[in-house]
């Protein structure tokens, strides 16, 4: 009887743990309030290399300059994600490779990205210029923000226009880190 009761307790705890883990993981793939992914998103036009112009701070990018994100279509229909940046403290390049898939409708700029096995996080393109030259991206909440560009530099006027859009969408632009691209751009092309 005691063994049966222990088995029931273990099963109950395991189910509870799996439910909590599932809820926690699904929370990482949602949308922040008031943020909508771009409509009529064309993944073929989004593929390629983007320079990180500005970001909110997170440990996985801390201390990196010359950051780029490269997206390539894989044979299975998912997207290969290669994030690369120069670690100023260590004097070396760091690279992380992951995969992305659409969170739902492939005509919307809401993807899920994974760098760690089965764990996915939201990647929401919420602003994109018509020429696919500049994009603003967030995660499941507003503590994630990236300003990406096909070129390594933006004019001061254009940058201020984009920061105003981000501010209007509720992002704390005063906390942005502006990414140095100059020296790393030449070094990146050598690899």
XYZ file of N, CA and C in Angstrom:
573
model
N 0.823 -1.203 0.000
C 0.000 0.000 0.000
C 0.864 1.262 0.000
N 1.917 1.248 0.837
C 2.824 2.390 0.915
C 3.562 2.592 -0.402
N 3.958 1.501 -1.059
C 4.645 1.580 -2.348
C 3.728 2.174 -3.402
N 2.473 1.779 -3.393
C 1.493 2.309 -4.341
C 1.280 3.807 -4.116
N 1.234 4.200 -2.856
C 1.064 5.617 -2.521
C 2.282 6.425 -2.987
N 3.483 5.885 -2.789
C 4.705 6.552 -3.242
C 4.733 6.682 -4.760
N 4.319 5.622 -5.445
C 4.262 5.656 -6.905
C 3.287 6.732 -7.379
N 2.136 6.828 -6.711
C 1.154 7.860 -7.056
C 1.752 9.256 -6.850
N 2.452 9.463 -5.743
C 3.077 10.764 -5.457
C 4.127 11.121 -6.506
N 4.920 10.130 -6.900
C 5.942 10.374 -7.923
C 5.284 10.751 -9.241
N 4.247 10.008 -9.632
C 3.525 10.316 -10.882
C 2.913 11.713 -10.838
N 2.281 12.031 -9.711
C 1.648 13.341 -9.556
C 2.689 14.452 -9.678
N 3.806 14.288 -9.003
C 4.858 15.310 -9.048
C 5.457 15.439 -10.446
N 5.644 14.314 -11.116
C 6.176 14.339 -12.474
C 5.213 15.058 -13.418
N 3.920 14.753 -13.315
C 2.920 15.439 -14.157
C 2.900 16.933 -13.868
N 2.958 17.281 -12.597
C 2.970 18.694 -12.214
C 4.215 19.389 -12.760
N 5.361 18.743 -12.632
C 6.614 19.309 -13.132
C 6.569 19.494 -14.647
N 6.070 18.492 -15.367
C 5.970 18.594 -16.825
C 4.996 19.692 -17.240
N 3.905 19.836 -16.519
C 2.939 20.900 -16.820
C 3.565 22.274 -16.608
N 4.252 22.437 -15.489
C 4.906 23.724 -15.205
C 5.981 24.014 -16.247
N 6.781 23.009 -16.598
C 7.827 23.199 -17.612
C 7.214 23.568 -18.954
N 6.134 22.917 -19.327
C 5.457 23.233 -20.588
C 4.930 24.653 -20.608
N 4.332 25.078 -19.504
C 3.836 26.454 -19.422
C 4.980 27.458 -19.480
N 6.067 27.157 -18.800
C 7.222 28.066 -18.821
C 7.799 28.174 -20.218
N 7.916 27.057 -20.906
C 8.474 27.084 -22.261
C 7.545 27.791 -23.230
N 6.243 27.590 -23.092
C 5.314 28.251 -24.013
C 5.284 29.751 -23.771
N 5.572 30.187 -22.551
C 5.607 31.620 -22.258
C 6.733 32.309 -23.011
N 7.771 31.570 -23.367
C 8.910 32.141 -24.085
C 8.645 32.293 -25.576
N 7.523 31.775 -26.056
C 7.236 31.860 -27.490
C 6.025 32.736 -27.785
N 5.580 33.506 -26.818
C 4.435 34.377 -27.020
C 4.836 35.738 -27.570
N 3.844 36.627 -27.600
C 4.033 37.999 -28.087
C 3.891 38.978 -26.928
N 4.723 40.007 -26.871
C 4.512 41.052 -25.868
C 3.204 41.797 -26.160
N 2.550 42.278 -25.122
C 1.319 43.055 -25.309
C 1.574 44.231 -26.236
N 0.692 44.413 -27.200
C 0.774 45.550 -28.105
C 1.772 45.407 -29.240
N 2.445 44.279 -29.333
C 3.407 44.038 -30.417
C 2.820 43.001 -31.363
N 2.828 43.316 -32.632
C 2.350 42.387 -33.657
C 3.471 42.132 -34.657
N 3.624 40.891 -35.095
C 4.622 40.624 -36.137
C 4.204 41.265 -37.449
N 5.184 41.587 -38.280
C 4.862 42.170 -39.580
C 4.034 41.181 -40.392
N 3.147 41.723 -41.206
C 2.313 40.918 -42.106
C 3.015 40.827 -43.460
N 2.604 39.877 -44.254
C 3.163 39.677 -45.598
C 4.687 39.531 -45.549
N 5.152 38.822 -44.545
C 6.577 38.565 -44.340
C 7.063 37.570 -45.394
N 8.183 37.898 -46.036
C 8.753 37.025 -47.065
C 10.114 36.531 -46.593
N 10.151 35.283 -46.156
C 11.387 34.746 -45.581
C 12.536 34.775 -46.581
N 12.255 34.539 -47.856
C 13.337 34.549 -48.857
C 14.038 35.902 -48.918
N 13.302 36.971 -48.686
C 13.901 38.307 -48.700
C 14.630 38.611 -47.390
N 14.246 37.920 -46.325
C 14.858 38.151 -45.011
C 16.173 37.383 -44.842
N 16.330 36.311 -45.593
C 17.538 35.489 -45.485
C 18.782 36.316 -45.801
N 19.927 35.847 -45.311
C 21.185 36.548 -45.539
C 21.731 37.105 -44.238
N 22.674 38.022 -44.354
C 23.365 38.565 -43.181
C 22.824 39.933 -42.803
N 22.627 40.113 -41.503
C 22.183 41.369 -40.910
C 23.222 41.811 -39.882
N 23.498 43.105 -39.849
C 24.378 43.682 -38.833
C 23.523 44.144 -37.658
N 24.014 43.860 -36.465
C 23.336 44.329 -35.270
C 23.780 45.769 -35.011
N 22.841 46.690 -35.086
C 23.126 48.108 -34.862
C 22.992 48.452 -33.383
N 21.941 47.928 -32.749
C 21.694 48.199 -31.330
C 20.940 47.023 -30.728
N 21.084 46.871 -29.411
C 20.397 45.787 -28.702
C 20.216 46.165 -27.242
N 19.298 45.498 -26.594
C 19.222 45.549 -25.144
C 20.179 44.481 -24.607
N 20.730 44.732 -23.448
C 21.774 43.865 -22.900
C 21.226 42.523 -22.421
N 21.923 41.462 -22.799
C 21.675 40.108 -22.293
C 23.005 39.393 -22.203
N 23.107 38.490 -21.255
C 24.394 37.838 -20.980
C 24.959 37.113 -22.189
N 24.100 36.568 -23.050
C 24.612 35.797 -24.186
C 25.280 36.664 -25.247
N 25.129 37.990 -25.164
C 25.813 38.884 -26.111
C 26.722 39.884 -25.404
N 26.797 39.785 -24.114
C 27.556 40.769 -23.336
C 29.014 40.811 -23.785
N 29.508 42.022 -24.037
C 30.902 42.216 -24.413
C 31.214 41.960 -25.878
N 30.181 41.716 -26.685
C 30.421 41.422 -28.096
C 30.277 42.668 -28.960
N 31.148 42.780 -29.936
C 31.047 43.823 -30.960
C 31.071 43.123 -32.311
N 30.846 43.878 -33.365
C 30.861 43.286 -34.698
C 29.840 42.182 -34.871
N 28.705 42.287 -34.186
C 27.721 41.199 -34.171
C 26.928 41.164 -35.475
N 26.818 39.960 -36.021
C 25.981 39.726 -37.200
C 25.086 38.527 -36.942
N 23.986 38.496 -37.671
C 23.083 37.343 -37.673
C 22.882 36.952 -39.128
N 23.124 35.689 -39.426
C 22.964 35.190 -40.788
C 21.902 34.101 -40.782
N 20.974 34.209 -41.727
C 19.859 33.268 -41.830
C 19.933 32.567 -43.176
N 19.829 31.223 -43.135
C 19.875 30.413 -44.362
C 18.760 29.377 -44.304
N 18.124 29.145 -45.440
C 17.086 28.123 -45.522
C 17.738 26.745 -45.524
N 17.216 25.847 -44.688
C 17.722 24.476 -44.624
C 16.843 23.564 -45.474
N 17.369 22.403 -45.810
C 16.642 21.452 -46.650
C 15.304 21.029 -46.051
N 15.217 20.992 -44.716
C 13.976 20.554 -44.070
C 12.946 21.678 -43.919
N 13.241 22.855 -44.480
C 12.301 23.971 -44.422
C 12.492 24.884 -43.230
N 13.319 24.477 -42.272
C 13.618 25.372 -41.158
C 14.739 26.320 -41.584
N 15.084 27.214 -40.708
C 16.073 28.241 -41.028
C 17.281 28.077 -40.112
N 18.454 28.033 -40.702
C 19.685 28.016 -39.920
C 19.976 29.445 -39.479
N 20.312 29.593 -38.205
C 20.627 30.900 -37.627
C 22.075 30.854 -37.143
N 22.891 31.772 -37.644
C 24.285 31.852 -37.200
C 24.512 33.250 -36.640
N 24.681 33.319 -35.327
C 24.986 34.584 -34.665
C 26.479 34.611 -34.388
N 27.100 35.716 -34.751
C 28.552 35.822 -34.643
C 28.914 37.186 -34.078
N 29.891 37.201 -33.177
C 30.348 38.460 -32.614
C 31.762 38.339 -32.083
N 32.408 39.473 -31.972
C 33.786 39.526 -31.501
C 33.792 39.791 -29.999
N 34.406 38.889 -29.244
C 34.528 39.033 -27.798
C 35.737 39.921 -27.515
N 35.462 41.156 -27.153
C 36.532 42.136 -26.952
C 37.486 41.736 -25.830
N 36.956 41.131 -24.762
C 37.807 40.741 -23.632
C 38.751 39.600 -23.988
N 38.250 38.622 -24.730
C 39.060 37.446 -25.068
C 39.827 37.610 -26.372
N 39.474 38.627 -27.158
C 40.155 38.850 -28.428
C 39.900 37.757 -29.444
N 38.671 37.220 -29.438
C 38.347 36.147 -30.381
C 36.877 36.213 -30.803
N 36.593 35.582 -31.924
C 35.226 35.521 -32.430
C 34.462 34.422 -31.714
N 33.199 34.699 -31.427
C 32.294 33.695 -30.868
C 31.160 33.492 -31.856
N 30.717 32.258 -31.950
C 29.651 31.945 -32.897
C 28.684 30.965 -32.254
N 27.397 31.180 -32.487
C 26.355 30.265 -32.020
C 25.470 29.931 -33.211
N 25.222 28.646 -33.400
C 24.375 28.205 -34.503
C 23.107 27.595 -33.928
N 21.985 28.014 -34.482
C 20.698 27.499 -34.044
C 19.792 27.275 -35.230
N 18.525 27.068 -34.917
C 17.546 26.894 -35.987
C 16.287 27.654 -35.623
N 15.556 28.030 -36.657
C 14.307 28.759 -36.463
C 13.217 28.101 -37.293
N 11.997 28.308 -36.837
C 10.817 27.836 -37.559
C 9.715 28.861 -37.331
N 8.744 28.871 -38.202
C 7.634 29.798 -38.023
C 6.792 29.364 -36.831
N 6.337 30.342 -36.068
C 5.490 30.064 -34.912
C 4.069 29.710 -35.346
N 3.741 30.013 -36.560
C 2.405 29.743 -37.097
C 2.414 30.058 -38.570
N 1.627 31.042 -38.940
C 1.477 31.477 -40.326
C 2.809 31.999 -40.873
N 3.281 31.410 -41.969
C 4.585 31.804 -42.529
C 4.554 33.157 -43.227
N 3.387 33.781 -43.320
C 3.326 35.126 -43.892
C 3.442 36.198 -42.805
N 3.660 35.767 -41.562
C 3.852 36.698 -40.449
C 5.270 36.547 -39.921
N 5.840 37.653 -39.475
C 7.215 37.668 -38.988
C 7.375 37.187 -37.563
N 6.712 36.090 -37.218
C 6.857 35.508 -35.879
C 7.460 34.118 -36.015
N 8.716 34.022 -35.580
C 9.420 32.745 -35.625
C 9.768 32.312 -34.212
N 10.162 31.063 -34.097
C 10.688 30.527 -32.852
C 12.115 30.079 -33.145
N 13.036 30.466 -32.269
C 14.451 30.174 -32.482
C 14.961 29.311 -31.334
N 15.804 28.345 -31.673
C 16.400 27.483 -30.661
C 17.906 27.390 -30.865
N 18.621 27.593 -29.781
C 20.062 27.353 -29.770
C 20.396 26.198 -28.828
N 19.373 25.690 -28.134
C 19.574 24.655 -27.121
C 18.508 23.576 -27.256
N 18.734 22.628 -28.131
C 17.846 21.470 -28.261
C 16.393 21.829 -28.469
N 15.510 21.302 -27.607
C 14.072 21.490 -27.829
C 13.525 22.818 -27.299
N 14.373 23.689 -26.804
C 13.918 24.925 -26.175
C 13.893 26.061 -27.188
N 12.706 26.603 -27.419
C 12.518 27.665 -28.402
C 12.108 28.962 -27.712
N 12.467 30.062 -28.336
C 12.080 31.390 -27.858
C 11.551 32.198 -29.037
N 10.662 33.122 -28.746
C 10.087 33.962 -29.798
C 11.130 34.851 -30.449
N 10.989 35.010 -31.737
C 11.770 35.935 -32.554
C 10.723 36.654 -33.392
N 10.418 37.887 -33.005
C 9.307 38.610 -33.614
C 9.831 39.816 -34.382
N 9.704 39.759 -35.695
C 10.029 40.910 -36.534
C 8.786 41.799 -36.499
N 8.859 42.901 -35.741
C 7.675 43.745 -35.583
C 7.741 45.017 -36.432
N 8.900 45.288 -37.019
C 9.025 46.431 -37.933
C 10.061 46.050 -38.984
N 9.719 46.337 -40.237
C 10.592 45.974 -41.345
C 10.361 46.969 -42.465
N 11.440 47.555 -42.973
C 11.248 48.495 -44.077
C 10.899 47.708 -45.348
N 10.242 48.350 -46.308
C 9.762 47.642 -47.504
C 10.865 46.966 -48.316
N 12.090 47.469 -48.236
C 13.195 46.894 -49.008
C 13.953 45.796 -48.257
N 13.491 45.461 -47.060
C 14.154 44.443 -46.237
C 15.613 44.819 -45.972
N 15.815 46.098 -45.671
C 17.153 46.604 -45.361
C 17.339 46.884 -43.872
N 16.251 47.122 -43.155
C 16.302 47.412 -41.717
C 15.151 46.671 -41.054
N 15.435 46.069 -39.895
C 14.403 45.334 -39.157
C 14.538 45.625 -37.668
N 13.403 45.572 -36.979
C 13.397 45.619 -35.521
C 12.761 44.328 -35.035
N 13.434 43.717 -34.051
C 13.060 42.387 -33.581
C 12.953 42.410 -32.060
N 12.007 41.644 -31.535
C 11.891 41.467 -30.092
C 11.690 39.989 -29.793
N 11.666 39.685 -28.507
C 11.389 38.333 -28.049
C 10.011 38.275 -27.420
N 9.830 37.393 -26.452
C 8.519 37.214 -25.833
C 8.140 38.363 -24.903
N 9.093 39.230 -24.584
C 8.776 40.438 -23.817
C 9.707 41.564 -24.268
N 9.452 42.760 -23.770
C 10.185 43.931 -24.247
C 11.599 44.063 -23.679
N 12.049 43.098 -22.915
C 13.451 43.159 -22.467
C 14.392 42.663 -23.564
N 13.822 42.188 -24.664
C 14.606 41.769 -25.833
C 14.334 42.743 -26.972
N 15.401 43.263 -27.553
C 15.251 44.187 -28.681
C 16.538 44.183 -29.488
N 16.361 44.091 -30.797
C 17.495 44.201 -31.715
C 17.105 45.099 -32.873
N 17.993 46.009 -33.224
C 17.863 46.818 -34.432
C 18.895 46.270 -35.401
N 18.416 45.734 -36.522
C 19.274 45.071 -37.503
C 19.260 45.828 -38.816
N 20.376 45.773 -39.524
C 20.481 46.445 -40.814
C 21.345 45.613 -41.755
N 21.066 45.729 -43.036
C 21.905 45.055 -44.035
C 23.267 45.735 -44.163
N 23.343 46.999 -43.760
C 24.629 47.704 -43.770
C 25.089 47.892 -42.327
N 26.374 48.052 -42.149
C 26.935 48.109 -40.801
C 26.721 49.451 -40.103
N 26.304 50.455 -40.826
C 26.107 51.786 -40.246
C 24.785 52.375 -40.733
N 24.163 53.176 -39.880
C 22.982 53.951 -40.262
C 23.306 55.426 -40.069
N 22.694 56.264 -40.871
C 22.902 57.699 -40.682
C 22.294 58.104 -39.336
N 22.842 59.132 -38.695
C 22.292 59.584 -37.416
C 20.801 59.929 -37.512
N 20.392 60.556 -38.609
C 18.981 60.918 -38.792
C 18.099 59.675 -38.853
N 18.523 58.690 -39.646
C 17.745 57.450 -39.776
C 17.694 56.706 -38.448
N 18.809 56.677 -37.737
C 18.852 56.010 -36.443
C 17.859 56.648 -35.475
N 17.803 57.971 -35.436
C 16.866 58.652 -34.540
C 15.413 58.352 -34.909
N 15.118 58.268 -36.200
C 13.760 57.904 -36.641
C 13.383 56.509 -36.141
N 14.310 55.584 -36.255
C 14.052 54.204 -35.834
C 13.921 54.099 -34.319
N 14.739 54.832 -33.587
C 14.640 54.825 -32.130
C 13.305 55.397 -31.670
N 12.792 56.389 -32.385
C 11.476 56.947 -32.056
C 10.383 55.891 -32.239
N 10.485 55.095 -33.287
C 9.517 54.011 -33.508
C 9.599 53.002 -32.363
N 10.812 52.611 -32.002
C 10.994 51.646 -30.912
C 10.445 52.199 -29.596
N 10.712 53.458 -29.317
C 10.207 54.095 -28.101
C 8.679 54.096 -28.101
N 8.079 54.424 -29.246
C 6.616 54.429 -29.356
C 6.017 53.042 -29.132
N 6.787 52.000 -29.416
C 6.310 50.619 -29.217
C 6.577 50.115 -27.797
N 7.150 50.985 -26.958
C 7.323 50.634 -25.551
C 8.684 50.094 -25.154
N 9.685 50.247 -26.012
C 11.026 49.765 -25.682
C 11.827 50.866 -24.995
N 12.681 50.489 -24.064
C 13.505 51.425 -23.308
C 14.763 51.722 -24.116
N 14.665 52.662 -25.021
C 15.788 52.939 -25.925
C 16.974 53.575 -25.200
N 16.735 54.147 -24.032
C 17.829 54.738 -23.262
C 18.810 53.668 -22.770
N 18.379 52.418 -22.739
C 19.233 51.324 -22.264
C 19.898 50.546 -23.403
N 19.713 51.004 -24.629
C 20.285 50.280 -25.762
C 21.809 50.337 -25.769
N 22.393 49.258 -26.221
C 23.830 49.183 -26.479
C 24.002 49.337 -27.982
N 24.810 50.308 -28.395
C 25.062 50.521 -29.820
C 26.330 49.754 -30.183
N 26.189 48.864 -31.127
C 27.219 47.879 -31.438
C 28.264 48.464 -32.376
N 29.529 48.319 -31.999
C 30.640 48.741 -32.846
C 30.800 47.728 -33.968
N 30.876 48.221 -35.197
C 30.997 47.328 -36.349
C 32.263 47.575 -37.163
N 32.911 48.722 -37.019
C 33.966 49.143 -37.950
C 35.062 48.115 -38.195
N 35.892 47.844 -37.214
C 37.046 46.968 -37.417
C 36.635 45.521 -37.658
N 35.557 45.106 -37.021
C 35.135 43.720 -37.123
C 34.569 43.389 -38.493
N 34.010 44.368 -39.185
C 33.424 44.115 -40.505
C 34.479 43.570 -41.467
N 35.654 44.168 -41.472
C 36.728 43.695 -42.354
C 37.223 42.322 -41.912
N 37.346 42.131 -40.595
C 37.814 40.842 -40.084
C 36.801 39.739 -40.369
N 35.514 40.058 -40.310
C 34.471 39.053 -40.557
C 34.528 38.552 -41.985
N 34.852 39.421 -42.918
C 34.892 39.009 -44.323
C 36.092 38.108 -44.616
N 37.080 38.112 -43.720
C 38.254 37.255 -43.902
C 37.977 35.812 -43.506
N 36.905 35.577 -42.742
C 36.628 34.221 -42.246
C 35.580 33.526 -43.056
